[in-house]
PDB file of C-alpha atoms in Angstrom:
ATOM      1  CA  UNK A   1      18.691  -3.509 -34.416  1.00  0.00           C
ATOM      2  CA  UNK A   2      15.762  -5.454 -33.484  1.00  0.00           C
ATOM      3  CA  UNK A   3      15.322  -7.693 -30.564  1.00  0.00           C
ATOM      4  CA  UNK A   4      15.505 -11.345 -29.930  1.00  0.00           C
ATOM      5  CA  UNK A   5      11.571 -12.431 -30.335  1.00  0.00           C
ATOM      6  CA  UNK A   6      12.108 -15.528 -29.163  1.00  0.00           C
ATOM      7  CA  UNK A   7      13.013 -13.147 -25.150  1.00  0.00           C
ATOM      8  CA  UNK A   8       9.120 -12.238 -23.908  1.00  0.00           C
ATOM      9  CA  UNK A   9      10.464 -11.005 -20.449  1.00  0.00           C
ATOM     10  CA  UNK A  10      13.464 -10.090 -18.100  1.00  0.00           C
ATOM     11  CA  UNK A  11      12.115 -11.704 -14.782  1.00  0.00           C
ATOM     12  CA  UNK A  12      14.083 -14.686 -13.934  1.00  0.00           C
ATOM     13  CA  UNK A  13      10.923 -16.372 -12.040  1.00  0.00           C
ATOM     14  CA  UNK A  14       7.647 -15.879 -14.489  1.00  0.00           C
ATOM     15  CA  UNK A  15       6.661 -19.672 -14.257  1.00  0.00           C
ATOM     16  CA  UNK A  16       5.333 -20.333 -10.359  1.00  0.00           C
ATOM     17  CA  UNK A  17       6.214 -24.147  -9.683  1.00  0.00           C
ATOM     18  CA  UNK A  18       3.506 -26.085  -8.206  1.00  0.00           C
ATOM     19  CA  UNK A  19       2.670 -25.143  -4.239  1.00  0.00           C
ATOM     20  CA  UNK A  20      -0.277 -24.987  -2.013  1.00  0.00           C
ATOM     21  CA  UNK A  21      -0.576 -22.076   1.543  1.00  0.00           C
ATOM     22  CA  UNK A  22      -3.681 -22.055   3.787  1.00  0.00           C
ATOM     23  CA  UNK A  23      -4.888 -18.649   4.612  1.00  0.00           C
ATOM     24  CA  UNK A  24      -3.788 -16.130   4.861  1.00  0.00           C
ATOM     25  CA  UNK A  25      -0.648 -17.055   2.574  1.00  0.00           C
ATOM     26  CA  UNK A  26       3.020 -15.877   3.343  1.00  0.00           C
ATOM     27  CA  UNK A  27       5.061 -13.833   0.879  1.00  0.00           C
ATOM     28  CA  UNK A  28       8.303 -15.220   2.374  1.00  0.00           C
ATOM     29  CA  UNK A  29       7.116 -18.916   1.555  1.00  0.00           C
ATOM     30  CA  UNK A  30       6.471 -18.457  -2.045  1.00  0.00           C
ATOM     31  CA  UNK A  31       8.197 -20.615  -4.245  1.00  0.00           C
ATOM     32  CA  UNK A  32       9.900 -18.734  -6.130  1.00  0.00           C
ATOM     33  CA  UNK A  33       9.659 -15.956  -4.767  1.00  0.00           C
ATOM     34  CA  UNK A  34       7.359 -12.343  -6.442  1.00  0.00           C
ATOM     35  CA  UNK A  35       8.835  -9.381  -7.321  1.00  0.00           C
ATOM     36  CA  UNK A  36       8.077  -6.041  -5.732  1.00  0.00           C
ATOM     37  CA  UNK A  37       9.936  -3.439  -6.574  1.00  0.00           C
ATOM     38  CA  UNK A  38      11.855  -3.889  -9.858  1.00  0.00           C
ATOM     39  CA  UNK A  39       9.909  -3.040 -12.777  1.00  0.00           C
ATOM     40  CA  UNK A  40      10.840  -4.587 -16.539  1.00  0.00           C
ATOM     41  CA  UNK A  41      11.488  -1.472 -19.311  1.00  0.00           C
ATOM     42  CA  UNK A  42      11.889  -2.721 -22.860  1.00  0.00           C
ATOM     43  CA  UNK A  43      14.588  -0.987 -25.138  1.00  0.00           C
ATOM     44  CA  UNK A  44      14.397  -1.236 -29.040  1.00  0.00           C
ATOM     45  CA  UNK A  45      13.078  -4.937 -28.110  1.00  0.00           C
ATOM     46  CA  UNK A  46      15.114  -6.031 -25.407  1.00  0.00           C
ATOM     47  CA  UNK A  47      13.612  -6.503 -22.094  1.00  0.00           C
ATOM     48  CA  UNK A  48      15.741  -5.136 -18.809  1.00  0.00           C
ATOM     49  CA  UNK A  49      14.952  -5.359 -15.074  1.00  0.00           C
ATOM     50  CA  UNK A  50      15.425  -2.014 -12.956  1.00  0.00           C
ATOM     51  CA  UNK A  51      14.124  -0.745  -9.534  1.00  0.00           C
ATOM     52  CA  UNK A  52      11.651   1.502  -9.675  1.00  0.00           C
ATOM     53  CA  UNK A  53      12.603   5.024  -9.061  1.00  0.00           C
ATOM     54  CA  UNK A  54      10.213   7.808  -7.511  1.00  0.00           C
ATOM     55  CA  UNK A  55      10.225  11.281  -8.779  1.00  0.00           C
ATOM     56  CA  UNK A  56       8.061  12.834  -5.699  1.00  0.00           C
ATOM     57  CA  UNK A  57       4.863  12.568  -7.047  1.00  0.00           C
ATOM     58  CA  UNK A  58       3.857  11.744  -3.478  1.00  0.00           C
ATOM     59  CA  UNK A  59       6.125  14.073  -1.540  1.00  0.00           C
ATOM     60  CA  UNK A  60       4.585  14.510   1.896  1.00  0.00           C
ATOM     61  CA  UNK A  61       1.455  12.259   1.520  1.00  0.00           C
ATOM     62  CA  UNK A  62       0.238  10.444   4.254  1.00  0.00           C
ATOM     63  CA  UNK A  63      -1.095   7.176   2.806  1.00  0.00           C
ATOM     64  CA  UNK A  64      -3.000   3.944   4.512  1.00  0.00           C
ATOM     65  CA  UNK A  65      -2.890   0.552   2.562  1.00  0.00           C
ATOM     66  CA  UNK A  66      -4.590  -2.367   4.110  1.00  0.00           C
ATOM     67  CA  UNK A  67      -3.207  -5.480   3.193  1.00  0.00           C
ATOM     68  CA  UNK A  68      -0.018  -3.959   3.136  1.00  0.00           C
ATOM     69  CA  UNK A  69       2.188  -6.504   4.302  1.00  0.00           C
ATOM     70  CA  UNK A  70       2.875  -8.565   1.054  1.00  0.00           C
ATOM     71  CA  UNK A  71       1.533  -9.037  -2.670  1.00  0.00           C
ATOM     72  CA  UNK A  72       0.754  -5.645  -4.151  1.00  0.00           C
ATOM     73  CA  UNK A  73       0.071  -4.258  -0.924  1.00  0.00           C
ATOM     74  CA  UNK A  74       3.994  -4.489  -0.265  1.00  0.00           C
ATOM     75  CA  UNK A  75       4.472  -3.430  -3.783  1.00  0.00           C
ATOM     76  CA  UNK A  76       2.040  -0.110  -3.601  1.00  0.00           C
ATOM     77  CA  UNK A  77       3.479   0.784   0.011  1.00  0.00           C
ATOM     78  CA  UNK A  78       7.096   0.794  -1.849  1.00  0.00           C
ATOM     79  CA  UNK A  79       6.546   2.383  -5.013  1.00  0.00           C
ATOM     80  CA  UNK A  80       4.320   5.223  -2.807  1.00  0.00           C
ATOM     81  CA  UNK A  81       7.269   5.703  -0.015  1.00  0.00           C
ATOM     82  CA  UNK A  82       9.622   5.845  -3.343  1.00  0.00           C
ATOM     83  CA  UNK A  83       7.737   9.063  -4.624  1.00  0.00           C
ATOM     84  CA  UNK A  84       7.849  10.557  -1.226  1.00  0.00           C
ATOM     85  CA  UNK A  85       5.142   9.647   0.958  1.00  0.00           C
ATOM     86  CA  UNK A  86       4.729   8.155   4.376  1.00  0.00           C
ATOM     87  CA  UNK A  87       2.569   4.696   5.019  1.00  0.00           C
ATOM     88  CA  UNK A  88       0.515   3.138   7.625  1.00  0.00           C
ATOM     89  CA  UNK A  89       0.279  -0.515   6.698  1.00  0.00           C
ATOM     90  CA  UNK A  90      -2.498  -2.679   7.977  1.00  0.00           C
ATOM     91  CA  UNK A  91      -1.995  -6.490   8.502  1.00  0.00           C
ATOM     92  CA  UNK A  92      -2.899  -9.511  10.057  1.00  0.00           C
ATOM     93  CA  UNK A  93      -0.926 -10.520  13.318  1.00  0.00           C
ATOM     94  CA  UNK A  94       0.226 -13.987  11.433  1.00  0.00           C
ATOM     95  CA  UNK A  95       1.520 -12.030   9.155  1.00  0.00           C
ATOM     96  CA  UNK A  96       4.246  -9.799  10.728  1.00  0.00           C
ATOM     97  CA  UNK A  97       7.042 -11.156   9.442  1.00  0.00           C
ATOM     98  CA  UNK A  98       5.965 -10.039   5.765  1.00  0.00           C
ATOM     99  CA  UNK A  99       5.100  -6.841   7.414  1.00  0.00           C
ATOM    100  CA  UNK A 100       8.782  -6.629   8.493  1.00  0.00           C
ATOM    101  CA  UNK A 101      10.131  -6.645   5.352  1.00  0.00           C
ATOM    102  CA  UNK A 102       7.335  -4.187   3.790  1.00  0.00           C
ATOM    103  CA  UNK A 103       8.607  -1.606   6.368  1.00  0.00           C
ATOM    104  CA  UNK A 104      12.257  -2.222   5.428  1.00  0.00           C
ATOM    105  CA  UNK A 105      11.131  -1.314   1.893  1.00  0.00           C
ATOM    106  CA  UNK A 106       9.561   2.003   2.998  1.00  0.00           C
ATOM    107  CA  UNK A 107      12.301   3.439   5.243  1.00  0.00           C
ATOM    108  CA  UNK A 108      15.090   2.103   2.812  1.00  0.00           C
ATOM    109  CA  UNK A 109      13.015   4.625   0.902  1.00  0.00           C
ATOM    110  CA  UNK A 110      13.661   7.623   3.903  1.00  0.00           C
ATOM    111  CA  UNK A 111      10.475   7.837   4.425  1.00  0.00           C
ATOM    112  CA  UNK A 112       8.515   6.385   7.547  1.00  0.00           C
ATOM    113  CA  UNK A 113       5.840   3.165   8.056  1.00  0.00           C
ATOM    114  CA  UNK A 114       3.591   2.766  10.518  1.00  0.00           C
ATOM    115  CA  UNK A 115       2.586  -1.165  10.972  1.00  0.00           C
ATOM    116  CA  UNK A 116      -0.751  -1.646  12.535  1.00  0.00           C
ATOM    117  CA  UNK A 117      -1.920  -5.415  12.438  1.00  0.00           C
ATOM    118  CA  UNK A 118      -5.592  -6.205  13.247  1.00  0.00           C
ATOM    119  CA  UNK A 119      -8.735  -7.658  11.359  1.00  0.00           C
ATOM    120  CA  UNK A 120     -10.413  -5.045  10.043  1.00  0.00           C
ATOM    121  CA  UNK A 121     -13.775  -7.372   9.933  1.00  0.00           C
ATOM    122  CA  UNK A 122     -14.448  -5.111  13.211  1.00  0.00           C
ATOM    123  CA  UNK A 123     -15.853  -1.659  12.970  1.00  0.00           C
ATOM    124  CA  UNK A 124     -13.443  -1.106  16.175  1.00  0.00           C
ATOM    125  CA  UNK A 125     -10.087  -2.407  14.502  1.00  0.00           C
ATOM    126  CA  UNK A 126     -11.235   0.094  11.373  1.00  0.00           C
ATOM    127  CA  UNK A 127     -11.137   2.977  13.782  1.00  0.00           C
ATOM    128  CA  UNK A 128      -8.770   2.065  15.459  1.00  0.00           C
ATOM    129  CA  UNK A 129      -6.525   1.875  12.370  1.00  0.00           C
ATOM    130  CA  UNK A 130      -7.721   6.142  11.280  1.00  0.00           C
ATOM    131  CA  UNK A 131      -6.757   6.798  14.685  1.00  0.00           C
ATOM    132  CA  UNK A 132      -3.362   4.875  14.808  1.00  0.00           C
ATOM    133  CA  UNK A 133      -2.449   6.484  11.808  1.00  0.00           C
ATOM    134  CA  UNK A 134      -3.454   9.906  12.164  1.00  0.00           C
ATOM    135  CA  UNK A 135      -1.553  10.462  15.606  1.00  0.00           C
ATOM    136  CA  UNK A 136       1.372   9.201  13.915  1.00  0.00           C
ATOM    137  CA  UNK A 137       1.197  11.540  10.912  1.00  0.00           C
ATOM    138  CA  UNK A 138      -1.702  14.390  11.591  1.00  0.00           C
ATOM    139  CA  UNK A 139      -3.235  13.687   8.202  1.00  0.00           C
ATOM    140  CA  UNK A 140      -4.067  11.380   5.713  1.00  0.00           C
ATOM    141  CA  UNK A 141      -3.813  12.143   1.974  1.00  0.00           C
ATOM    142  CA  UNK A 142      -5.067   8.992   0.513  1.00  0.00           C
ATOM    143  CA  UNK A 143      -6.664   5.367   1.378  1.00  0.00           C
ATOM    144  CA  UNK A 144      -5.619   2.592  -0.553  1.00  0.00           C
ATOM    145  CA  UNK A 145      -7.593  -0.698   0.161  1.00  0.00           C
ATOM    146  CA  UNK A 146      -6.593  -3.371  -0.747  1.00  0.00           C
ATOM    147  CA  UNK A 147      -6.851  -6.251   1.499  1.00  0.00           C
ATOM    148  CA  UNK A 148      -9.494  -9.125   0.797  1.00  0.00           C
ATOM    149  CA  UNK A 149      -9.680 -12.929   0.434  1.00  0.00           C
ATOM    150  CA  UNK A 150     -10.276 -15.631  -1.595  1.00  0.00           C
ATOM    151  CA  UNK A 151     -11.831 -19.396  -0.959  1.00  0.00           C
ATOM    152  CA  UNK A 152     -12.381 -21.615  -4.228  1.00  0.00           C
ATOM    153  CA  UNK A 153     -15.342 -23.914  -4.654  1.00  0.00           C
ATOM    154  CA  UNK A 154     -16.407 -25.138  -7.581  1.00  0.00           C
ATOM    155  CA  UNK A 155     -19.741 -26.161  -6.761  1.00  0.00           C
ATOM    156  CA  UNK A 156     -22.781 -23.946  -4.856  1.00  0.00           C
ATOM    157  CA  UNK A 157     -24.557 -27.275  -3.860  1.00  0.00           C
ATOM    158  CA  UNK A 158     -21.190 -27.408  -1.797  1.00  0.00           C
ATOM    159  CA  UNK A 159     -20.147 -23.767  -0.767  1.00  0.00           C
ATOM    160  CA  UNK A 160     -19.708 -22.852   2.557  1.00  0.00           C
ATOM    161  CA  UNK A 161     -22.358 -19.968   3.754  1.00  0.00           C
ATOM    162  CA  UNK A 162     -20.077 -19.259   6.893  1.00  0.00           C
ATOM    163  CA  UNK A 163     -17.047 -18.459   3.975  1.00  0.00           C
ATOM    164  CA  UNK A 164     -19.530 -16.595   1.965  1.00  0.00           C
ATOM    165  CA  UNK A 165     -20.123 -14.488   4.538  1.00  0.00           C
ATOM    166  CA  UNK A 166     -17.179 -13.713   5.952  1.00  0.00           C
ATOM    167  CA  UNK A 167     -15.719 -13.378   2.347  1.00  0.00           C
ATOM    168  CA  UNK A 168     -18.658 -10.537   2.125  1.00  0.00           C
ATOM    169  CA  UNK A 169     -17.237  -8.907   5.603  1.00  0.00           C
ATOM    170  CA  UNK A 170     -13.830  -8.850   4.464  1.00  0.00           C
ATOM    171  CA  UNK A 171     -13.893  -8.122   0.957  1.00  0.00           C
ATOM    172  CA  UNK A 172     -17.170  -5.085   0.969  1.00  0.00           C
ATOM    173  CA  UNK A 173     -18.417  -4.339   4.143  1.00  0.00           C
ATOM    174  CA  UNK A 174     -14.855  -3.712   5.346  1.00  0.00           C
ATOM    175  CA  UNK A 175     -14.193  -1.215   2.449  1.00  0.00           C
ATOM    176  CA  UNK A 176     -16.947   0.229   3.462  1.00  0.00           C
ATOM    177  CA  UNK A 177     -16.316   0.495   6.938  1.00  0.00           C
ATOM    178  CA  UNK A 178     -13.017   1.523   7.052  1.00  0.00           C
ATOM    179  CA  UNK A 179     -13.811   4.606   3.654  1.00  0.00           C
ATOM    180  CA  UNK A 180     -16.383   5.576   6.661  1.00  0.00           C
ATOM    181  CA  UNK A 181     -13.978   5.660   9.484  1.00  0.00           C
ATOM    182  CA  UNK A 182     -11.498   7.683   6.675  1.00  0.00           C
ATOM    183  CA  UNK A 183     -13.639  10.036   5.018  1.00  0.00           C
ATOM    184  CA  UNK A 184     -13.980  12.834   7.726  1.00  0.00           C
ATOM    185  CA  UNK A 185     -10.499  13.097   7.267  1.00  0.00           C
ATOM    186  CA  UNK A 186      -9.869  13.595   3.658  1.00  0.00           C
ATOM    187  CA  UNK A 187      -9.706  16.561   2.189  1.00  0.00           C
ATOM    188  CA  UNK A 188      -9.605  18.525  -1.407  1.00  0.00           C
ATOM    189  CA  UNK A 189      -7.390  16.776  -3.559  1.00  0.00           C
ATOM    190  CA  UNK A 190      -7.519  13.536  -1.707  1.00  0.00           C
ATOM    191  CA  UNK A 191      -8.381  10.563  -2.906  1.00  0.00           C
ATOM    192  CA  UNK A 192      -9.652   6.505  -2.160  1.00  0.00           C
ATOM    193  CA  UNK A 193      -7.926   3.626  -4.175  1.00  0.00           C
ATOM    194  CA  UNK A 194      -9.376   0.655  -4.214  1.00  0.00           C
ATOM    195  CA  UNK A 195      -8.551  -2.779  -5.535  1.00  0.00           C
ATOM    196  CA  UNK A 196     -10.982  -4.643  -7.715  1.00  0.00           C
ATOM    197  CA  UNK A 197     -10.903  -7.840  -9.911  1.00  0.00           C
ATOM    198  CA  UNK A 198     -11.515  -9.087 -13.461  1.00  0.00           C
ATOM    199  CA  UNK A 199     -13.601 -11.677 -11.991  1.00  0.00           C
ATOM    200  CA  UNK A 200     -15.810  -8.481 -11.646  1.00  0.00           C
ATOM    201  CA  UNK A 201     -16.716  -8.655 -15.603  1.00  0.00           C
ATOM    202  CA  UNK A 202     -16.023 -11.716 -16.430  1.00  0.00           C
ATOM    203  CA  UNK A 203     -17.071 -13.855 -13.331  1.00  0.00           C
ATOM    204  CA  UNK A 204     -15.197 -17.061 -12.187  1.00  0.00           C
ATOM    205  CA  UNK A 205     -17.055 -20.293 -11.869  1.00  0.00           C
ATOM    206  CA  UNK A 206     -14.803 -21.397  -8.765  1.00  0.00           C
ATOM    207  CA  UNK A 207     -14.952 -18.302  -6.810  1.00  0.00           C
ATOM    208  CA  UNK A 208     -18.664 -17.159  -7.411  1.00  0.00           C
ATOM    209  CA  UNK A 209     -18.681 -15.317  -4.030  1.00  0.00           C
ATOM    210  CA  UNK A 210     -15.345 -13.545  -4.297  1.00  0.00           C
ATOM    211  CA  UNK A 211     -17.013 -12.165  -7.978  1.00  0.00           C
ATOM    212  CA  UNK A 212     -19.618 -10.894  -6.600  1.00  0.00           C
ATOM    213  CA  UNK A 213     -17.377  -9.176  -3.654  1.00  0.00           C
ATOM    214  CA  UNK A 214     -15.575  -7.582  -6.579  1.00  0.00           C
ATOM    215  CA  UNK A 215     -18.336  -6.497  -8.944  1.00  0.00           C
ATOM    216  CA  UNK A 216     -19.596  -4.921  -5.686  1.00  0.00           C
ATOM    217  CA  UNK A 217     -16.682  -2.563  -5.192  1.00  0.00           C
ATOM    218  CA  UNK A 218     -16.604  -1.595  -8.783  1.00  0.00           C
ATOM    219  CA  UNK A 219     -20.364  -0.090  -7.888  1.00  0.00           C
ATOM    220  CA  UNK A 220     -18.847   0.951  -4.754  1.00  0.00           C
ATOM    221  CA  UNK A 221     -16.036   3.070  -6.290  1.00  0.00           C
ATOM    222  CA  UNK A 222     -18.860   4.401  -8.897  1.00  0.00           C
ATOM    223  CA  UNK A 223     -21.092   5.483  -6.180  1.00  0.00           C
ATOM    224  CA  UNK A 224     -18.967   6.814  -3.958  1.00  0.00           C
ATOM    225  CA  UNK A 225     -17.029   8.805  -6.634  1.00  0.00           C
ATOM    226  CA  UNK A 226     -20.117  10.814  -7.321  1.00  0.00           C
ATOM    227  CA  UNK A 227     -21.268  11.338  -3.546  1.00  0.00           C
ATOM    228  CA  UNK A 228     -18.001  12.673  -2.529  1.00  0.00           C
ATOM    229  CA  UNK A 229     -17.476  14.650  -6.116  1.00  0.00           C
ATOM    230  CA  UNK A 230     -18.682  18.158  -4.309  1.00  0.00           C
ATOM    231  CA  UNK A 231     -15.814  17.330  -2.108  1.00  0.00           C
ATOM    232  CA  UNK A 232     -12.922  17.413  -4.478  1.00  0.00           C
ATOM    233  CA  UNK A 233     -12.368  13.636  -3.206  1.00  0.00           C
ATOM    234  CA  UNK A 234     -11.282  11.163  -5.984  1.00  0.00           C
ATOM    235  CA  UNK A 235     -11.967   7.577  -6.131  1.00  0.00           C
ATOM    236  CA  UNK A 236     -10.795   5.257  -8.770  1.00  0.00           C
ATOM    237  CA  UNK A 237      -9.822   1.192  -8.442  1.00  0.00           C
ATOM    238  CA  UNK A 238      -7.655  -1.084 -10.323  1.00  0.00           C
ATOM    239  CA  UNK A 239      -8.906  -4.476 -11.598  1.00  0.00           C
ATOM    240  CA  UNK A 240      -6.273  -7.698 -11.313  1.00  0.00           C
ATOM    241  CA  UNK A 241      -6.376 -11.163 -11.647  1.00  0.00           C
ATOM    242  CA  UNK A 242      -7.380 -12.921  -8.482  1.00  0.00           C
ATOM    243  CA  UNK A 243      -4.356 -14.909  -6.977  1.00  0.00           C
ATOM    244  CA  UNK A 244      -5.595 -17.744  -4.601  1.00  0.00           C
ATOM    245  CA  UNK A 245      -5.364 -21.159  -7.103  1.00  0.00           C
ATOM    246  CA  UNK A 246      -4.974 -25.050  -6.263  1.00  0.00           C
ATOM    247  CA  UNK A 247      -1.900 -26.504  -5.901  1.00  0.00           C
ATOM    248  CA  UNK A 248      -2.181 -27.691  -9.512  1.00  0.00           C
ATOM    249  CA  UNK A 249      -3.951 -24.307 -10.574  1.00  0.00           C
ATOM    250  CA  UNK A 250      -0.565 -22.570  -9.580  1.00  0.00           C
ATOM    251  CA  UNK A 251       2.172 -24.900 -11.543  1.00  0.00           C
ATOM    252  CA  UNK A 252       2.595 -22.762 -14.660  1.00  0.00           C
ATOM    253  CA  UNK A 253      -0.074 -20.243 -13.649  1.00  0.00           C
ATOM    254  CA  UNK A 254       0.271 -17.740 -17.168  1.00  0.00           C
ATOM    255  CA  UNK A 255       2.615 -19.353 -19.490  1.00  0.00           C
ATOM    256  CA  UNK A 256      -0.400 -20.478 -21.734  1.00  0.00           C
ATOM    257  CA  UNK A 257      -3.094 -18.071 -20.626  1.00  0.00           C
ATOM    258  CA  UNK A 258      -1.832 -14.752 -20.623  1.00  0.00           C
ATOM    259  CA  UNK A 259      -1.100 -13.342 -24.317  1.00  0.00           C
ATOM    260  CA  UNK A 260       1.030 -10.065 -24.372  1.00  0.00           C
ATOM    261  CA  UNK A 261       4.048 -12.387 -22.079  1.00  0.00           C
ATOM    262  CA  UNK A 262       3.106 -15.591 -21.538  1.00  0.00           C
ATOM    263  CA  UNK A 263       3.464 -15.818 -17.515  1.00  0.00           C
ATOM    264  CA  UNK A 264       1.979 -14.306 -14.881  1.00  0.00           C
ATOM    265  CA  UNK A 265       1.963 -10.604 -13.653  1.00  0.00           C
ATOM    266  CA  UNK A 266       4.651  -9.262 -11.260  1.00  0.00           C
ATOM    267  CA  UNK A 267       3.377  -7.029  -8.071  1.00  0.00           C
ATOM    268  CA  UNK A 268       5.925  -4.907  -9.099  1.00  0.00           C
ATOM    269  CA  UNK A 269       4.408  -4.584 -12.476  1.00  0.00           C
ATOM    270  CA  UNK A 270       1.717  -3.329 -11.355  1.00  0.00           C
ATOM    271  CA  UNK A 271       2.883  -0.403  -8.538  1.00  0.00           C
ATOM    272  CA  UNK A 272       2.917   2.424 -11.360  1.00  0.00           C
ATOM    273  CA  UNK A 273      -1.204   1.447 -11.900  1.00  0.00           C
ATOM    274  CA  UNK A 274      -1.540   2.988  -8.147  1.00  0.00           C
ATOM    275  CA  UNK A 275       0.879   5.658  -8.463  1.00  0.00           C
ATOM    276  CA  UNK A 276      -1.058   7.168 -11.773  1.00  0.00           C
ATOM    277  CA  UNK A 277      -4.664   7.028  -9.601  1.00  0.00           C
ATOM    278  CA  UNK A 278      -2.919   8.645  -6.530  1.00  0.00           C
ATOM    279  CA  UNK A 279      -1.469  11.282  -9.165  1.00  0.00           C
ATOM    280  CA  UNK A 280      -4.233  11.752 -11.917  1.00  0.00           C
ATOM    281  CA  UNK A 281      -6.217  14.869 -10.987  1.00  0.00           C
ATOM    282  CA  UNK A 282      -8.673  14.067 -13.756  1.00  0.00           C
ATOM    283  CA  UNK A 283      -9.456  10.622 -13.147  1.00  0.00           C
ATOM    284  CA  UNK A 284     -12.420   9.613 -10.339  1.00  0.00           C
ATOM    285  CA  UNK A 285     -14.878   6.746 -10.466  1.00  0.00           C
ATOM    286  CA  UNK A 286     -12.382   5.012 -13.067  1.00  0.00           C
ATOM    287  CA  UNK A 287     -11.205   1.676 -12.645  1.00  0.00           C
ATOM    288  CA  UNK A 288      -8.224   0.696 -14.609  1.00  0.00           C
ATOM    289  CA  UNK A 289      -7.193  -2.893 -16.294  1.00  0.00           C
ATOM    290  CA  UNK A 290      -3.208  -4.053 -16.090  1.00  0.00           C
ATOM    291  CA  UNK A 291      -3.858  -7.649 -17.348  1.00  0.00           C
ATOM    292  CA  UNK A 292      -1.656  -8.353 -20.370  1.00  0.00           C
ATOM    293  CA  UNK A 293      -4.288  -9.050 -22.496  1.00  0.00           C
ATOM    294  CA  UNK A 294      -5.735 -11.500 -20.586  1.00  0.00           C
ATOM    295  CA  UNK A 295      -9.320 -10.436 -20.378  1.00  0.00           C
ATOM    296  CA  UNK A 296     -11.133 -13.831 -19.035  1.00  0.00           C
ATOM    297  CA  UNK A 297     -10.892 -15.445 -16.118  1.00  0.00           C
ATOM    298  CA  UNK A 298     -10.009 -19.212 -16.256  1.00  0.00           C
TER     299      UNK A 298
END
């Protein structure tokens, strides 16, 4: 029997209501609140909401996520410690009570998390972070970064060069630094995740600089996948939707723009896109696209 058309999805809170967070936002103050673990599986036509379950893809990996704390950070760190592996999550120091509850996640999992907060803008936190981690657990397996940041302006006769750069630092140079601090310590098999944008291809006319962050880690991943080819060491990325929006950007935020559901992406909906990358023996310098249709950037 066919399902209900008029049902599009099984998560109770796909419309976000209309709220505003300086930086660096707070998972625990969204309103309502994301979903990071509990992925929606459609049978015969009918959606249904369950947790995620691990198979041990990742049994015995020793992974790094920066960013980890909330967003799809918390979601990767979950869905990884769910197929077996231990995680080292970076974070900023405002944001340890998100870390909190990231940790939770991984250990309800039986498997371990290492919290490490700093600002990986310094070369010295990056190291810092390799070394942190690899005393803890001997090895690491595979690097996800992830963390970055986002300031709108809708105008360059008005941008902020001071944000530009430091939106440069954060979102590039910091991948870079901290792949640098990492790579001596990968191995055969390994590999380097790294998340990328839409905004990449199809550019955003209120975040010019964050585009350009993002269309430079897409080279990045490209570049680096062929220099460390000899090495056996993959590197892939996935491409999202950016997240930072006005207060009035935010109200609604998918029910008219994205096609395949009509609402906005789940973190959890998007763990499984980082689990295939860390698994995929075949797949280096490819970057792949979970955005329910929604190929443009508004």
């Amino acid at each position: 029997m066919a399902g209900d058309d008029s049902v599009i999805t099984a998560y109770p809170n796909y419309a976000p209501k209309k709220f505003e967070q300086s930086l660096p936002g707070k998972d625990q103050d969204m309103e309502p609140l994301a979903e990071h673990t509990k992925v929606e599986r459609w049978h015969r036509g009918e959606p249904r909401l369950e947790e995620y379950v691990g198979s041990g893809k990742l049994k015995e990996k020793k992974v790094i996520i920066t960013g980890g704390d909330s967003g799809i950070g918390r979601t990767v760190a979950a869905f990884f410690a769910r197929e077996g592996a231990d995680v080292t999550i970076n974070y900023l120091p405002e944001e340890e009570e998100d870390a909190q509850v990231t940790k939770k996640l991984v250990e309800d999992a039986g498997q371990k998390c290492l919290l490490f907060p700093g600002d990986l803008r310094s070369q010295e936190t990056r190291e810092k972070l390799i070394d942190a981690h690899l005393k803890e657990f001997q090895y690491l397996d595979i690097l996800v970064n992830n963390a970055s940041q986002q300031i709108q302006c809708k105008d360059l006769a008005e941008i902020d060069m001071d944000n530009v750069e430091d939106t440069f630092r954060t979102n590039i140079i910091q991948y870079i630094g901290l792949t640098k601090a990492a790579l001596p310590h990968l191995k055969r098999g390994d590999s380097i995740i790294c998340t990328t944008s839409v905004t990449a291809y199809k550019g955003s006319a209120g975040m010019l600089d964050y585009s350009a962050t993002k269309g430079a880690i897409n080279t990045f991943i490209r570049s680096l996948a062929m220099q460390v080819l000899p090495k056996g060491i993959r590197v892939t990325g996935v491409a999202l939707q950016p997240a930072s929006r006005s207060a009035e950007q935010m109200e609604n935020w998918g029910v008219d723009s994205v096609p395949l559901w009509g609402r906005v992406g789940q973190p959890a909906e998007l763990g499984e896109s980082y689990v295939y990358l860390a698994t995929s023996e075949l797949s280096t310098g490819t970057i792949v696209h979970p955005n329910s249709g929604n190929f443009f950037v508004p």
